[in-house]
Amino acid sequence: MERTLSIIKPDGVCKRLIGNVVQVFEDAGFRIAAMKMKRLSRGEAEGFYYVHKERPFFGELVDFMISGPVVIMVLEGENVIQRNRDLMGATDPREAAEGTIRARWADSKQNNIVHGSDAPESAAFEIGHFFSGIEIC
Ligand code: CMP
């Protein structure tokens, strides 16, 4: 059993896609082990994306992530990190496989509806960034 962190980004919430995205995860057999909706502070968003802090898009990415509420989830299942990434599709929606979340609903590399951890180490960091142990069911 593995866990990953998923975020429905401000564009996904604004487009009223929370239900659609959660349905994709539940249809895939993932268990939602924790879920919260919140508006990120600048510090929370900068800390979350610290691995990208030298990238030219970092400032705009942080501005985008604090532009509205997000839905943050811990997903649980076998091989859930890779399976979630397969369901999301490529970062750039123009390169995302047909039927994936980003191919269906994303507008751009930045406004790409969802985030998902890319490895066990990042999943552990990202889950710990947003959830304490007693918040995970
Ligand atoms: P995410 O999976 O949340 O991880 C890092 C995010 O940075 C990524 O999704 C995109 O939203 C964003 N990102 C990655 N590359 C670019 C880019 N070239 N321009 C703008 N945003 C990007």
XYZ file of N, CA and C and ligand atoms in Angstrom:
433
model
N 0.846 -1.202 0.000
C 0.000 0.000 0.000
C 0.879 1.250 0.000
N 0.507 2.233 -0.776
C 1.323 3.438 -0.931
C 0.388 4.645 -0.791
N 0.998 5.784 -0.430
C 0.207 7.020 -0.347
C 0.825 8.091 -1.236
N -0.026 8.972 -1.744
C 0.450 10.108 -2.527
C -0.363 11.338 -2.167
N 0.201 12.517 -2.457
C -0.547 13.753 -2.228
C -1.106 14.254 -3.557
N -2.370 14.610 -3.530
C -3.029 15.186 -4.703
C -3.570 16.563 -4.330
N -3.428 17.503 -5.250
C -4.053 18.824 -5.059
C -4.908 19.128 -6.287
N -6.158 19.500 -6.036
C -6.964 20.106 -7.097
C -6.672 21.596 -7.007
N -6.033 22.120 -8.043
C -5.510 23.483 -8.024
C -6.641 24.507 -8.172
N -6.329 25.807 -7.983
C -7.392 26.825 -8.045
C -8.207 26.793 -9.342
N -7.575 26.436 -10.464
C -8.347 26.388 -11.720
C -9.357 25.251 -11.697
N -8.993 24.112 -11.075
C -9.927 22.993 -10.982
C -11.115 23.313 -10.091
N -10.832 24.014 -8.987
C -11.924 24.407 -8.078
C -12.820 25.434 -8.779
N -12.188 26.422 -9.426
C -12.934 27.506 -10.093
C -13.826 26.955 -11.220
N -13.346 25.918 -11.906
C -14.122 25.320 -13.009
C -15.134 24.286 -12.513
N -15.283 24.180 -11.193
C -16.249 23.245 -10.582
C -15.979 21.803 -10.983
N -14.687 21.447 -10.903
C -14.281 20.094 -11.295
C -13.948 19.203 -10.102
N -14.211 19.682 -8.866
C -13.843 18.875 -7.692
C -14.482 17.481 -7.799
N -15.782 17.464 -8.061
C -16.504 16.185 -8.116
C -15.970 15.275 -9.221
N -15.702 15.869 -10.394
C -15.196 15.063 -11.514
C -13.856 14.415 -11.177
N -12.959 15.214 -10.571
C -11.624 14.699 -10.275
C -11.704 13.614 -9.193
N -12.481 13.866 -8.155
C -12.629 12.863 -7.092
C -13.227 11.574 -7.673
N -14.169 11.719 -8.600
C -14.778 10.532 -9.226
C -13.729 9.715 -9.987
N -12.832 10.423 -10.701
C -11.760 9.713 -11.419
C -10.940 8.881 -10.434
N -10.606 9.481 -9.290
C -9.783 8.760 -8.306
C -10.553 7.574 -7.712
N -11.817 7.793 -7.383
C -12.588 6.703 -6.772
C -12.857 5.588 -7.789
N -13.099 5.967 -9.039
C -13.308 4.943 -10.074
C -12.053 4.101 -10.277
N -10.887 4.724 -10.024
C -9.618 3.997 -10.178
C -9.359 3.072 -8.987
N -10.201 3.183 -7.960
C -10.044 2.316 -6.788
C -9.161 2.904 -5.702
N -8.775 4.191 -5.858
C -7.976 4.812 -4.803
C -8.862 5.047 -3.586
N -8.248 4.934 -2.398
C -8.964 5.300 -1.174
C -8.553 6.723 -0.800
N -9.541 7.589 -0.539
C -9.221 8.943 -0.086
C -9.033 8.876 1.426
N -7.780 9.035 1.861
C -7.442 8.848 3.272
C -7.500 10.161 4.047
N -7.474 11.293 3.337
C -7.603 12.616 3.963
C -7.976 13.608 2.884
N -8.693 14.662 3.304
C -9.128 15.666 2.321
C -9.395 16.975 3.044
N -8.891 18.075 2.512
C -9.229 19.387 3.070
C -9.229 20.431 1.962
N -10.067 21.461 2.159
C -10.097 22.590 1.228
C -9.544 23.783 1.967
N -8.613 24.504 1.324
C -8.086 25.691 1.984
C -7.478 26.621 0.954
N -7.305 27.874 1.362
C -6.564 28.823 0.532
C -5.145 28.858 1.074
N -4.172 28.532 0.228
C -2.790 28.468 0.680
C -2.246 29.862 0.955
N -1.413 29.967 1.984
C -0.655 31.203 2.193
C 0.522 31.192 1.213
N 1.136 32.345 1.001
C 2.305 32.399 0.119
C 3.419 31.483 0.655
N 3.607 31.502 1.962
C 4.653 30.665 2.566
C 4.383 29.180 2.353
N 3.123 28.767 2.487
C 2.789 27.352 2.275
C 3.061 26.932 0.834
N 2.694 27.811 -0.119
C 2.896 27.475 -1.534
C 4.383 27.486 -1.881
N 5.115 28.471 -1.380
C 6.564 28.520 -1.655
C 7.268 27.310 -1.058
N 6.884 26.927 0.139
C 7.495 25.761 0.784
C 7.161 24.479 0.042
N 5.938 24.380 -0.425
C 5.506 23.183 -1.144
C 6.311 22.996 -2.431
N 6.537 24.104 -3.153
C 7.219 24.033 -4.450
C 8.693 24.433 -4.353
N 9.311 24.272 -3.159
C 10.685 24.767 -2.999
C 11.653 24.140 -4.008
N 11.370 22.902 -4.472
C 12.292 22.270 -5.442
C 12.324 23.036 -6.770
N 11.310 23.857 -6.994
C 11.251 24.627 -8.256
C 11.671 26.081 -8.072
N 12.258 26.420 -6.912
C 12.430 27.850 -6.604
C 13.388 28.575 -7.552
N 14.280 27.838 -8.224
C 15.185 28.485 -9.184
C 14.584 28.561 -10.587
N 13.428 27.953 -10.782
C 12.840 27.924 -12.126
C 12.226 29.294 -12.455
N 12.269 29.677 -13.741
C 11.734 30.993 -14.113
C 10.242 31.158 -13.825
N 9.520 30.028 -13.774
C 8.067 30.115 -13.582
C 7.659 30.080 -12.106
N 8.648 30.029 -11.182
C 8.322 29.828 -9.757
C 7.374 30.904 -9.208
N 7.693 32.172 -9.468
C 6.876 33.262 -8.919
C 5.443 33.200 -9.410
N 5.288 32.975 -10.714
C 3.929 32.901 -11.285
C 3.191 31.672 -10.776
N 3.919 30.575 -10.598
C 3.296 29.349 -10.092
C 2.764 29.577 -8.672
N 3.560 30.224 -7.833
C 3.121 30.500 -6.461
C 1.914 31.456 -6.482
N 1.991 32.508 -7.302
C 0.846 33.434 -7.402
C -0.425 32.680 -7.796
N -0.289 31.777 -8.756
C -1.437 30.991 -9.214
C -1.974 30.101 -8.088
N -1.082 29.454 -7.367
C -1.518 28.497 -6.339
C -2.199 29.177 -5.153
N -1.950 30.486 -4.969
C -2.622 31.189 -3.864
C -3.784 32.052 -4.367
N -4.123 31.908 -5.665
C -5.154 32.770 -6.252
C -6.570 32.362 -5.852
N -6.731 31.187 -5.278
C -8.058 30.713 -4.872
C -7.896 29.439 -4.068
N -9.003 28.917 -3.531
C -8.901 27.705 -2.713
C -8.457 26.489 -3.527
N -7.841 25.557 -2.815
C -7.437 24.276 -3.406
C -8.033 23.154 -2.564
N -8.107 21.967 -3.151
C -8.536 20.780 -2.406
C -7.339 19.827 -2.346
N -6.947 19.499 -1.126
C -5.744 18.700 -0.919
C -6.164 17.333 -0.386
N -5.626 16.288 -1.000
C -6.020 14.928 -0.611
C -4.813 14.024 -0.425
N -4.960 13.063 0.476
C -4.040 11.940 0.544
C -4.767 10.763 -0.095
N -4.166 10.217 -1.141
C -4.737 9.051 -1.825
C -3.933 7.818 -1.459
N -4.632 6.723 -1.308
C -3.961 5.487 -0.887
C -4.333 4.344 -1.831
N -3.368 3.508 -2.141
C -3.627 2.336 -2.977
C -2.319 1.712 -3.409
N -2.436 0.597 -4.094
C -1.224 -0.043 -4.611
C -0.665 0.794 -5.751
N 0.635 1.081 -5.686
C 1.315 1.817 -6.765
C 0.595 3.139 -7.089
N 0.034 3.773 -6.056
C -0.848 4.930 -6.299
C -0.084 6.143 -6.843
N 1.205 6.256 -6.527
C 1.957 7.421 -7.018
C 1.990 7.410 -8.545
N 2.402 6.301 -9.130
C 2.484 6.218 -10.588
C 1.103 6.189 -11.218
N 0.182 5.459 -10.592
C -1.168 5.376 -11.184
C -1.852 6.741 -11.191
N -1.620 7.535 -10.136
C -2.191 8.884 -10.118
C -1.573 9.736 -11.219
N -0.268 9.600 -11.415
C 0.382 10.382 -12.471
C -0.129 9.964 -13.853
N -0.409 8.679 -14.011
C -0.978 8.214 -15.282
C -2.370 8.813 -15.506
N -3.151 8.896 -14.435
C -4.499 9.467 -14.572
C -4.446 10.967 -14.853
N -3.425 11.652 -14.268
C -3.321 13.105 -14.480
C -2.910 13.430 -15.907
N -1.966 12.666 -16.467
C -1.410 12.973 -17.784
C -0.228 13.919 -17.653
N 0.415 14.202 -18.780
C 1.622 15.035 -18.801
C 1.330 16.441 -18.275
N 2.392 17.082 -17.736
C 2.264 18.440 -17.182
C 1.623 19.390 -18.198
N 2.112 19.322 -19.429
C 1.562 20.169 -20.501
C 0.339 19.466 -21.094
N -0.839 20.048 -20.964
C -2.047 19.342 -21.433
C -2.015 19.004 -22.919
N -1.187 19.734 -23.701
C -1.097 19.425 -25.139
C -0.379 18.103 -25.361
N 0.391 17.678 -24.357
C 1.122 16.411 -24.461
C 0.458 15.288 -23.657
N -0.616 15.613 -22.967
C -1.268 14.622 -22.093
C -2.075 13.622 -22.920
N -2.002 12.365 -22.523
C -2.730 11.307 -23.246
C -4.238 11.538 -23.154
N -4.901 11.137 -24.216
C -6.353 11.297 -24.292
C -7.039 10.650 -23.090
N -8.027 11.337 -22.564
C -8.793 10.777 -21.448
C -8.230 11.100 -20.079
N -6.990 11.613 -20.035
C -6.412 11.965 -18.732
C -7.036 13.271 -18.227
N -6.852 13.502 -16.929
C -7.457 14.690 -16.304
C -6.986 15.965 -17.008
N -5.688 16.053 -17.252
C -5.168 17.285 -17.864
C -5.593 17.410 -19.330
N -5.635 16.294 -20.054
C -6.102 16.370 -21.451
C -7.556 16.822 -21.500
N -8.337 16.375 -20.533
C -9.776 16.691 -20.567
C -10.061 18.122 -20.140
N -9.299 18.619 -19.124
C -9.751 19.859 -18.486
C -8.708 20.963 -18.336
N -7.421 20.693 -18.579
C -6.404 21.723 -18.294
C -6.223 22.695 -19.454
N -5.792 23.904 -19.106
C -5.595 24.960 -20.106
C -4.139 25.170 -20.481
N -3.216 24.930 -19.547
C -1.809 25.250 -19.800
C -0.930 24.459 -18.842
N 0.405 24.573 -19.056
C 1.348 23.896 -18.167
C 1.145 24.332 -16.724
N 0.891 25.622 -16.532
C 0.696 26.126 -15.166
C -0.709 25.795 -14.665
N -1.696 26.123 -15.454
C -3.086 25.901 -15.046
C -3.480 24.492 -15.490
N -2.978 23.516 -14.742
C -3.136 22.132 -15.197
C -3.952 21.271 -14.213
N -4.845 21.934 -13.490
C -5.930 21.296 -12.709
C -5.483 20.516 -11.468
N -4.463 19.676 -11.621
C -4.082 18.810 -10.495
C -2.574 18.762 -10.306
N -2.196 18.490 -9.078
C -0.814 18.139 -8.742
C -0.817 16.734 -8.168
N 0.232 15.984 -8.430
C 0.410 14.673 -7.796
C 1.874 14.428 -7.510
N 2.189 13.876 -6.356
C 3.582 13.584 -5.987
C 4.236 12.716 -7.066
N 5.568 12.908 -7.240
C 6.239 12.162 -8.312
C 7.107 11.002 -7.825
N 7.238 10.821 -6.509
C 8.101 9.747 -5.979
C 7.753 9.532 -4.503
N 8.135 8.401 -3.943
C 7.822 8.147 -2.526
C 8.381 9.223 -1.591
N 9.598 9.713 -1.882
C 10.220 10.731 -1.009
C 9.422 12.032 -1.072
N 9.031 12.465 -2.283
C 8.260 13.713 -2.391
C 6.866 13.522 -1.802
N 6.285 12.337 -1.952
C 4.962 12.085 -1.356
C 5.034 12.241 0.163
N 6.077 11.697 0.775
C 6.212 11.792 2.239
C 6.363 13.252 2.659
N 7.190 14.007 1.942
C 7.361 15.429 2.262
C 6.048 16.188 2.069
N 5.399 15.978 0.947
C 4.198 16.752 0.607
C 3.032 16.424 1.545
N 2.873 15.156 1.884
C 1.801 14.785 2.827
C 2.070 15.458 4.172
N 3.319 15.415 4.622
C 3.681 16.026 5.903
C 3.560 17.540 5.899
N 3.648 18.145 4.717
C 3.527 19.603 4.589
C 2.092 20.065 4.903
N 1.133 19.200 4.609
C -0.272 19.617 4.740
C -1.082 18.847 5.781
N -0.631 17.670 6.171
C -1.447 16.865 7.084
C -0.614 16.362 8.256
N -1.231 16.392 9.452
C -0.611 15.715 10.581
C -1.112 14.272 10.576
N -0.419 13.423 11.292
C -0.769 11.995 11.302
C -2.226 11.748 11.679
N -2.743 12.497 12.662
C -4.112 12.217 13.124
C -5.174 12.706 12.142
N -4.789 13.461 11.113
C -5.760 13.895 10.090
C -5.919 12.864 8.988
N -5.079 11.846 8.977
C -5.127 10.842 7.904
C -5.879 9.623 8.424
N -6.987 9.298 7.739
C -7.856 8.213 8.208
C -7.388 6.869 7.660
P 2.865 20.256 -10.702
O 2.636 18.827 -10.979
O 2.063 20.903 -9.649
O 4.427 20.492 -10.384
C 5.082 21.712 -10.622
C 4.235 22.654 -11.388
O 4.950 23.690 -12.033
C 3.552 21.924 -12.535
O 2.590 21.054 -12.063
C 3.045 23.063 -13.363
O 1.833 23.610 -12.864
C 4.159 24.087 -13.151
N 5.045 24.144 -14.318
C 5.904 23.205 -14.728
N 6.569 23.620 -15.837
C 6.089 24.856 -16.120
C 6.360 25.806 -17.132
N 7.273 25.551 -18.082
N 5.704 26.964 -17.109
C 4.792 27.215 -16.137
N 4.483 26.348 -15.147
C 5.116 25.179 -15.142
